[in-house]
C-alpha positions as a Python dict, from the first residue, in 0.01 Angstrom:
ca = {
    (1, 'M'): (0, 0, 0),
    (2, 'K'): (164, 326, -100),
    (3, 'F'): (88, 256, -466),
    (4, 'T'): (-276, 170, -392),
    (5, 'L'): (-331, 485, -189),
    (6, 'T'): (-162, 699, -453),
    (7, 'L'): (-384, 559, -726),
    (8, 'A'): (-697, 607, -517),
    (9, 'A'): (-613, 970, -448),
    (10, 'M'): (-527, 1035, -809),
    (11, 'A'): (-842, 866, -933),
    (12, 'A'): (-1049, 1096, -711),
    (13, 'A'): (-864, 1402, -840),
    (14, 'S'): (-907, 1285, -1197),
    (15, 'A'): (-1281, 1235, -1152),
    (16, 'T'): (-1312, 1592, -1029),
    (17, 'A'): (-1107, 1724, -1322),
    (18, 'M'): (-1304, 1523, -1577),
    (19, 'A'): (-1632, 1645, -1434),
    (20, 'A'): (-1517, 2002, -1493),
    (21, 'D'): (-1412, 1929, -1851),
    (22, 'S'): (-1610, 1665, -2034),
    (23, 'L'): (-1437, 1713, -2370),
    (24, 'P'): (-1192, 1433, -2451),
    (25, 'F'): (-885, 1645, -2541),
    (26, 'H'): (-726, 1939, -2358),
    (27, 'A'): (-615, 2086, -2691),
    (28, 'L'): (-540, 1974, -3046),
    (29, 'S'): (-262, 2067, -3284),
    (30, 'Y'): (-421, 2239, -3582),
    (31, 'N'): (-331, 2388, -3917),
    (32, 'A'): (-606, 2596, -4070),
    (33, 'K'): (-502, 2518, -4427),
    (34, 'Q'): (-737, 2311, -4640),
    (35, 'I'): (-659, 1957, -4531),
    (36, 'K'): (-654, 1802, -4879),
    (37, 'T'): (-493, 2079, -5084),
    (38, 'G'): (-298, 2293, -4840),
    (39, 'D'): (-473, 2605, -4970),
    (40, 'C'): (-489, 2899, -4734),
    (41, 'P'): (-789, 2919, -4502),
    (42, 'T'): (-1087, 3150, -4497),
    (43, 'V'): (-1297, 3251, -4199),
    (44, 'N'): (-1572, 3019, -4319),
    (45, 'S'): (-1337, 2722, -4367),
    (46, 'V'): (-1206, 2771, -4012),
    (47, 'R'): (-1559, 2793, -3878),
    (48, 'D'): (-1636, 2464, -4051),
    (49, 'D'): (-1331, 2305, -3888),
    (50, 'L'): (-1421, 2436, -3543),
    (51, 'K'): (-1774, 2306, -3582),
    (52, 'V'): (-1632, 1957, -3638),
    (53, 'L'): (-1375, 1987, -3360),
    (54, 'E'): (-1606, 2125, -3091),
    (55, 'D'): (-1709, 1774, -2989),
    (56, 'F'): (-1347, 1698, -2903),
    (57, 'T'): (-1191, 2016, -2764),
    (58, 'K'): (-1235, 2392, -2737),
    (59, 'E'): (-867, 2479, -2775),
    (60, 'V'): (-623, 2448, -3065),
    (61, 'R'): (-257, 2520, -3117),
    (62, 'I'): (-120, 2674, -3438),
    (63, 'Y'): (243, 2720, -3539),
    (64, 'S'): (253, 3057, -3713),
    (65, 'V'): (14, 3350, -3717),
    (66, 'N'): (183, 3471, -4037),
    (67, 'D'): (180, 3147, -4236),
    (68, 'C'): (-103, 3195, -4484),
    (69, 'K'): (-200, 3481, -4251),
    (70, 'Q'): (-401, 3215, -4071),
    (71, 'G'): (-397, 3390, -3736),
    (72, 'E'): (-662, 3637, -3848),
    (73, 'P'): (-926, 3395, -3986),
    (74, 'I'): (-880, 3172, -3682),
    (75, 'L'): (-933, 3458, -3436),
    (76, 'R'): (-1220, 3592, -3644),
    (77, 'A'): (-1390, 3253, -3647),
    (78, 'M'): (-1351, 3231, -3268),
    (79, 'E'): (-1511, 3568, -3196),
    (80, 'N'): (-1812, 3546, -2965),
    (81, 'T'): (-1735, 3182, -2881),
    (82, 'D'): (-1558, 3004, -2595),
    (83, 'W'): (-1284, 2873, -2825),
    (84, 'K'): (-922, 2944, -2733),
    (85, 'V'): (-604, 2930, -2938),
    (86, 'Q'): (-235, 2894, -2865),
    (87, 'L'): (-76, 3129, -3117),
    (88, 'G'): (259, 3030, -3263),
    (89, 'L'): (543, 3247, -3390),
    (90, 'W'): (767, 3065, -3635),
    (91, 'V'): (1141, 3088, -3575),
    (92, 'G'): (1383, 2980, -3847),
    (93, 'K'): (1753, 3009, -3916),
    (94, 'D'): (1759, 3386, -3902),
    (95, 'D'): (1533, 3642, -3738),
    (96, 'S'): (1325, 3730, -4044),
    (97, 'S'): (1047, 3478, -3985),
    (98, 'Y'): (1032, 3561, -3615),
    (99, 'E'): (1012, 3935, -3680),
    (100, 'A'): (738, 3884, -3941),
    (101, 'D'): (534, 3666, -3707),
    (102, 'K'): (584, 3902, -3414),
    (103, 'K'): (471, 4195, -3626),
    (104, 'E'): (159, 4005, -3728),
    (105, 'L'): (94, 3901, -3367),
    (106, 'L'): (101, 4261, -3248),
    (107, 'R'): (-124, 4368, -3535),
    (108, 'L'): (-377, 4101, -3440),
    (109, 'A'): (-356, 4210, -3076),
    (110, 'G'): (-503, 4543, -3184),
    (111, 'L'): (-794, 4375, -3362),
    (112, 'F'): (-903, 4094, -3129),
    (113, 'D'): (-968, 4027, -2762),
    (114, 'F'): (-650, 3834, -2682),
    (115, 'K'): (-738, 3804, -2315),
    (116, 'K'): (-1052, 3613, -2407),
    (117, 'Q'): (-933, 3406, -2704),
    (118, 'V'): (-556, 3354, -2668),
    (119, 'S'): (-448, 3098, -2409),
    (120, 'A'): (-74, 3121, -2485),
    (121, 'V'): (185, 3250, -2731),
    (122, 'I'): (447, 2996, -2838),
    (123, 'V'): (771, 3141, -2976),
    (124, 'G'): (936, 2883, -3199),
    (125, 'N'): (871, 2518, -3267),
    (126, 'E'): (1175, 2292, -3224),
    (127, 'A'): (1413, 2558, -3353),
    (128, 'V'): (1679, 2439, -3107),
    (129, 'Y'): (1624, 2078, -3207),
    (130, 'R'): (1674, 2171, -3574),
    (131, 'E'): (1992, 2352, -3470),
    (132, 'E'): (1860, 2674, -3623),
    (133, 'Q'): (1868, 2856, -3288),
    (134, 'T'): (2047, 2811, -2957),
    (135, 'Q'): (1866, 2789, -2626),
    (136, 'A'): (1991, 3140, -2546),
    (137, 'Q'): (1858, 3280, -2874),
    (138, 'I'): (1516, 3126, -2823),
    (139, 'A'): (1507, 3246, -2462),
    (140, 'A'): (1581, 3600, -2580),
    (141, 'K'): (1294, 3584, -2831),
    (142, 'V'): (1055, 3456, -2565),
    (143, 'K'): (1147, 3750, -2342),
    (144, 'D'): (1119, 3992, -2633),
    (145, 'T'): (768, 3871, -2716),
    (146, 'K'): (663, 3881, -2352),
    (147, 'S'): (787, 4239, -2326),
    (148, 'A'): (601, 4343, -2641),
    (149, 'L'): (275, 4194, -2514),
    (150, 'T'): (324, 4349, -2170),
    (151, 'K'): (352, 4693, -2327),
    (152, 'L'): (7, 4633, -2479),
    (153, 'G'): (-139, 4537, -2142),
    (154, 'L'): (-131, 4168, -2232),
    (155, 'G'): (139, 4055, -1992),
    (156, 'S'): (-99, 3804, -1833),
    (157, 'I'): (-91, 3586, -2147),
    (158, 'P'): (162, 3304, -2097),
    (159, 'V'): (457, 3303, -2336),
    (160, 'T'): (673, 2997, -2393),
    (161, 'T'): (858, 2802, -2662),
    (162, 'S'): (806, 2445, -2774),
    (163, 'E'): (1095, 2199, -2790),
    (164, 'T'): (1177, 1830, -2794),
    (165, 'W'): (1244, 1718, -2441),
    (166, 'P'): (1623, 1677, -2473),
    (167, 'S'): (1656, 2032, -2608),
    (168, 'I'): (1513, 2192, -2295),
    (169, 'D'): (1765, 2330, -2046),
    (170, 'K'): (1771, 2581, -1762),
    (171, 'T'): (1815, 2872, -2004),
    (172, 'I'): (1481, 2791, -2162),
    (173, 'V'): (1314, 2708, -1831),
    (174, 'D'): (1413, 3045, -1685),
    (175, 'A'): (1273, 3237, -1984),
    (176, 'V'): (929, 3078, -2023),
    (177, 'D'): (606, 3107, -1826),
    (178, 'Y'): (559, 2731, -1850),
    (179, 'V'): (767, 2451, -2002),
    (180, 'N'): (626, 2314, -2327),
    (181, 'M'): (782, 1979, -2425),
    (182, 'H'): (745, 1745, -2721),
    (183, 'A'): (789, 1369, -2705),
    (184, 'F'): (687, 1094, -2948),
    (185, 'P'): (756, 735, -2838),
    (186, 'F'): (673, 629, -3194),
    (187, 'W'): (989, 799, -3318),
    (188, 'E'): (1192, 624, -3053),
    (189, 'G'): (1108, 292, -3219),
    (190, 'V'): (950, 141, -2910),
    (191, 'P'): (668, -115, -2925),
    (192, 'I'): (329, 17, -2823),
    (193, 'E'): (351, -178, -2495),
    (194, 'G'): (644, 40, -2385),
    (195, 'A'): (517, 373, -2513),
    (196, 'Q'): (336, 485, -2198),
    (197, 'D'): (637, 432, -1973),
    (198, 'K'): (875, 592, -2223),
    (199, 'M'): (658, 902, -2253),
    (200, 'F'): (617, 959, -1882),
    (201, 'Q'): (984, 895, -1817),
    (202, 'H'): (1052, 1200, -2038),
    (203, 'I'): (790, 1407, -1856),
    (204, 'Y'): (945, 1326, -1518),
    (205, 'D'): (1293, 1411, -1649),
    (206, 'I'): (1174, 1755, -1759),
    (207, 'K'): (990, 1813, -1433),
    (208, 'K'): (1320, 1773, -1251),
    (209, 'I'): (1471, 2074, -1426),
    (210, 'A'): (1147, 2277, -1447),
    (211, 'G'): (1141, 2355, -1076),
    (212, 'T'): (810, 2514, -980),
    (213, 'K'): (708, 2584, -1339),
    (214, 'E'): (433, 2379, -1497),
    (215, 'V'): (535, 2119, -1754),
    (216, 'V'): (290, 2089, -2045),
    (217, 'V'): (314, 1832, -2322),
    (218, 'G'): (307, 2055, -2629),
    (219, 'E'): (287, 1763, -2869),
    (220, 'T'): (248, 1388, -2857),
    (221, 'G'): (52, 1135, -3059),
    (222, 'W'): (71, 814, -3258),
    (223, 'P'): (12, 765, -3634),
    (224, 'S'): (-253, 527, -3762),
    (225, 'D'): (-92, 421, -4090),
    (226, 'G'): (235, 417, -4281),
    (227, 'G'): (564, 233, -4241),
    (228, 'N'): (696, 91, -3917),
    (229, 'Y'): (974, 274, -3738),
    (230, 'G'): (1186, 26, -3549),
    (231, 'D'): (944, -161, -3326),
    (232, 'S'): (685, 118, -3350),
    (233, 'A'): (392, 15, -3567),
    (234, 'P'): (158, 285, -3702),
    (235, 'T'): (-185, 124, -3677),
    (236, 'L'): (-525, 249, -3579),
    (237, 'Q'): (-531, 10, -3284),
    (238, 'N'): (-195, 141, -3160),
    (239, 'E'): (-310, 501, -3200),
    (240, 'K'): (-614, 417, -2991),
    (241, 'Q'): (-407, 236, -2725),
    (242, 'Y'): (-149, 513, -2694),
    (243, 'M'): (-424, 775, -2685),
    (244, 'K'): (-599, 602, -2396),
    (245, 'E'): (-285, 526, -2197),
    (246, 'F'): (-134, 871, -2236),
    (247, 'I'): (-449, 1077, -2185),
    (248, 'C'): (-585, 872, -1894),
    (249, 'R'): (-251, 890, -1717),
    (250, 'A'): (-208, 1260, -1796),
    (251, 'N'): (-552, 1324, -1649),
    (252, 'L'): (-459, 1130, -1335),
    (253, 'E'): (-144, 1337, -1294),
    (254, 'N'): (-305, 1670, -1391),
    (255, 'I'): (-74, 1718, -1690),
    (256, 'R'): (-200, 1948, -1961),
    (257, 'Y'): (-126, 1849, -2319),
    (258, 'V'): (-181, 1920, -2688),
    (259, 'W'): (-262, 1608, -2887),
    (260, 'F'): (-103, 1584, -3229),
    (261, 'S'): (-317, 1629, -3429),
    (262, 'A'): (-668, 1732, -3528),
    (263, 'F'): (-683, 1608, -3888),
    (264, 'D'): (-505, 1377, -4128),
    (265, 'E'): (-361, 1625, -4378),
    (266, 'A'): (-307, 1487, -4728),
    (267, 'W'): (-81, 1773, -4840),
    (268, 'K'): (195, 1697, -4588),
    (269, 'P'): (524, 1535, -4702),
    (270, 'T'): (533, 1157, -4737),
    (271, 'T'): (903, 1098, -4806),
    (272, 'N'): (1031, 1075, -4450),
    (273, 'A'): (1197, 785, -4269),
    (274, 'S'): (852, 637, -4213),
    (275, 'D'): (559, 723, -4437),
    (276, 'V'): (331, 839, -4156),
    (277, 'E'): (311, 1218, -4187),
    (278, 'T'): (-42, 1222, -4326),
    (279, 'H'): (-182, 992, -4057),
    (280, 'W'): (-155, 1165, -3719),
    (281, 'G'): (-507, 1307, -3694),
    (282, 'I'): (-794, 1198, -3474),
    (283, 'L'): (-1012, 1278, -3776),
    (284, 'D'): (-950, 1156, -4130),
    (285, 'G'): (-921, 1357, -4451),
    (286, 'D'): (-1299, 1376, -4472),
    (287, 'K'): (-1311, 1514, -4116),
    (288, 'K'): (-1467, 1195, -3982),
    (289, 'P'): (-1353, 1026, -3657),
    (290, 'K'): (-1097, 752, -3723),
    (291, 'I'): (-1176, 582, -3392),
    (292, 'T'): (-1524, 478, -3283),
    (293, 'L'): (-1663, 720, -3024),
    (294, 'P'): (-1587, 750, -2743),
    (295, 'M'): (-1226, 739, -2860),
    (296, 'Y'): (-1109, 620, -2519),
    (297, 'N'): (-1253, 533, -2179),
    (298, 'C'): (-1052, 585, -1860),
    (299, 'K'): (-1281, 382, -1638),
    (300, 'G'): (-1070, 132, -1451),
    (301, 'F'): (-746, 258, -1604),
    (302, 'V'): (-436, 184, -1397),
    (303, 'P'): (-100, 336, -1504),
    (304, 'N'): (203, 112, -1543),
    (305, 'G'): (409, 274, -1267),
    (306, 'T'): (355, 484, -958),
    (307, 'P'): (291, 832, -1106),
    (308, 'G'): (530, 1098, -984),
    (309, 'E'): (795, 851, -868),
    (310, 'E'): (1157, 888, -966),
    (311, 'S'): (1228, 835, -1334),
    (312, 'Q'): (1412, 530, -1457),
    (313, 'S'): (1755, 690, -1447),
    (314, 'E'): (1726, 757, -1073),
    (315, 'S'): (1554, 432, -991),
    (316, 'Q'): (1855, 239, -1115),
    (317, 'S'): (2054, 378, -824),
    (318, 'N'): (1769, 379, -574),
    (319, 'D'): (1562, 59, -574),
    (320, 'E'): (1270, 139, -348),
    (321, 'S'): (1093, -179, -447),
    (322, 'E'): (1160, -466, -681),
    (323, 'S'): (841, -422, -881),
    (324, 'Q'): (892, -49, -937),
    (325, 'S'): (1253, -107, -1031),
    (326, 'N'): (1149, -371, -1281),
    (327, 'N'): (889, -144, -1438),
    (328, 'E'): (1125, 146, -1469),
    (329, 'G'): (1404, -82, -1584),
    (330, 'D'): (1194, -161, -1892),
    (331, 'D'): (1244, 199, -1995),
    (332, 'S'): (1619, 156, -1955),
    (333, 'A'): (1609, -130, -2201),
    (334, 'N'): (1446, 102, -2451),
    (335, 'D'): (1699, 383, -2416),
    (336, 'S'): (1894, 259, -2717),
    (337, 'S'): (1585, 326, -2928),
    (338, 'D'): (1622, 694, -2846),
    (339, 'A'): (1911, 693, -3089),
    (340, 'D'): (1678, 554, -3355),
    (341, 'E'): (1443, 848, -3301),
    (342, 'S'): (1728, 1093, -3324),
    (343, 'D'): (1825, 908, -3640),
    (344, 'A'): (1486, 969, -3794),
    (345, 'D'): (1464, 1324, -3675),
    (346, 'G'): (1812, 1397, -3789),
    (347, 'K'): (1699, 1285, -4131),
    (348, 'N'): (1359, 1444, -4118),
    (349, 'D'): (1479, 1772, -3980),
    (350, 'N'): (1776, 1802, -4211),
    (351, 'D'): (1500, 1800, -4470),
    (352, 'A'): (1296, 2037, -4257),
    (353, 'S'): (1570, 2292, -4223),
    (354, 'D'): (1611, 2311, -4600),
    (355, 'G'): (1328, 2165, -4800),
    (356, 'L'): (1033, 2072, -4580),
    (357, 'L'): (933, 2430, -4561),
    (358, 'D'): (909, 2426, -4938),
    (359, 'L'): (574, 2257, -4905),
    (360, 'E'): (436, 2567, -4748),
    (361, 'S'): (567, 2792, -5022),
    (362, 'E'): (418, 2564, -5286),
    (363, 'S'): (76, 2600, -5129),
    (364, 'S'): (96, 2973, -5070),
    (365, 'D'): (294, 3237, -5251),
    (366, 'D'): (285, 3469, -4954),
    (367, 'Q'): (510, 3252, -4744),
    (368, 'S'): (867, 3354, -4685),
    (369, 'D'): (1140, 3094, -4739),
    (370, 'D'): (1188, 3073, -4363),
    (371, 'T'): (827, 2998, -4277),
    (372, 'S'): (736, 2797, -4585),
    (373, 'G'): (802, 2469, -4410),
    (374, 'L'): (657, 2528, -4075),
    (375, 'E'): (389, 2279, -4160),
    (376, 'S'): (653, 2022, -4146),
    (377, 'E'): (613, 2084, -3776),
    (378, 'K'): (503, 1725, -3755),
    (379, 'T'): (814, 1616, -3938),
    (380, 'E'): (1014, 1832, -3703),
    (381, 'T'): (832, 1721, -3392),
    (382, 'S'): (786, 1365, -3491),
    (383, 'G'): (1133, 1275, -3378),
    (384, 'A'): (1161, 1394, -3025),
    (385, 'M'): (1533, 1351, -2962),
    (386, 'S'): (1830, 1577, -3002),
    (387, 'V'): (2195, 1588, -2908),
    (388, 'T'): (2166, 1957, -2828),
    (389, 'G'): (1953, 1909, -2517),
    (390, 'G'): (2248, 1838, -2294),
    (391, 'N'): (2084, 1902, -1960),
    (392, 'V'): (1865, 1596, -1950),
    (393, 'L'): (2088, 1349, -2127),
    (394, 'S'): (2384, 1156, -2003),
    (395, 'T'): (2710, 1175, -2196),
    (396, 'A'): (2665, 817, -2310),
    (397, 'A'): (2317, 891, -2441),
    (398, 'A'): (2439, 1200, -2624),
    (399, 'I'): (2710, 993, -2793),
    (400, 'A'): (2446, 741, -2898),
    (401, 'F'): (2229, 1017, -3044),
    (402, 'S'): (2527, 1160, -3233),
    (403, 'A'): (2599, 821, -3387),
    (404, 'A'): (2235, 786, -3486),
    (405, 'A'): (2233, 1128, -3649),
    (406, 'L'): (2531, 1028, -3862),
    (407, 'A'): (2353, 711, -3967),
    (408, 'A'): (2035, 903, -4053),
    (409, 'S'): (2163, 996, -4398),
    (410, 'S'): (2115, 636, -4504),
    (411, 'F'): (1738, 684, -4474),
    (412, 'V'): (1722, 1001, -4685),
}
């Protein structure tokens, strides 16, 4: 009875929310570079992209305002429209990329109406996960950026960072305006049937440490092609299934998210643990929908578990009902696959910390060594696990992730 009433209430809330926003995605991850060549964008090329994307969302997230100087053409293309952008500042091993991006951010703040166009500023993308920054260092940069914007009268713009869910701790939570988490069940090697539960288990874990602050999914998605990763199969059908199950459940639970990603991008690296990096878009390389419209339909959707209930780790010690325990126990059986994801990310992001950024520098001479690889943000985000997260992981899980990271070199 409790489950039925909860679903009914949530369905009513979801219907209200969907009526207010008829576009299928809250926001999309976006790189303004030319999707086939990686060449730097122009105002007109961004306008062309936004024209295609306006049927799907009116908000995009970028990863660096300074990479290819793409912040300016994006903001210029959005002038006199209702488009919004989450502006990213890249953070690498040292402070040079951060300082360059912050300088560009403040320059752009003097040219454009940030209060109208900018929905958030995101300082760093998985820098803690890549072990290029500590939680304390990222927290300090978030506060520094917030202070700089406040001095310009822009303190109302939310400032956060974006990290894989295990990398988020109280230090980060205390520094940000909202918690921005990444999670990719694909990189945990789970079959598509277990992806929904795995994803929301991570969301509930982060909500426990976020307190009263909103938890937003800064990245999630599923690739449509490439090599399998464990029991995760990158197919168009699986992308469609994960899209429906995640988005419909997120809508029910009023969870904001950024779907990864807008386009398949042919210039991205293809030498990772699974050859999927060019296949995460909702639109293909010709900017055509990969999935027949509408891409998903939430009518009649019922989530696997009671939304908002205790996550699997707590349910093991508190069996409220046999059926709920069984559902959440399925996630427990998949925990060992977390190590697989860490394995892949350890491999991918060892590349990212050194060479993935090289892709960016190859496509644009004006990139610094530190920011040249920020377009490997998918490579960096694609594996959503890390040993550094501490706060949300048990000691046993951390040991498993460490072992997986050591094994990752065999995939390189």
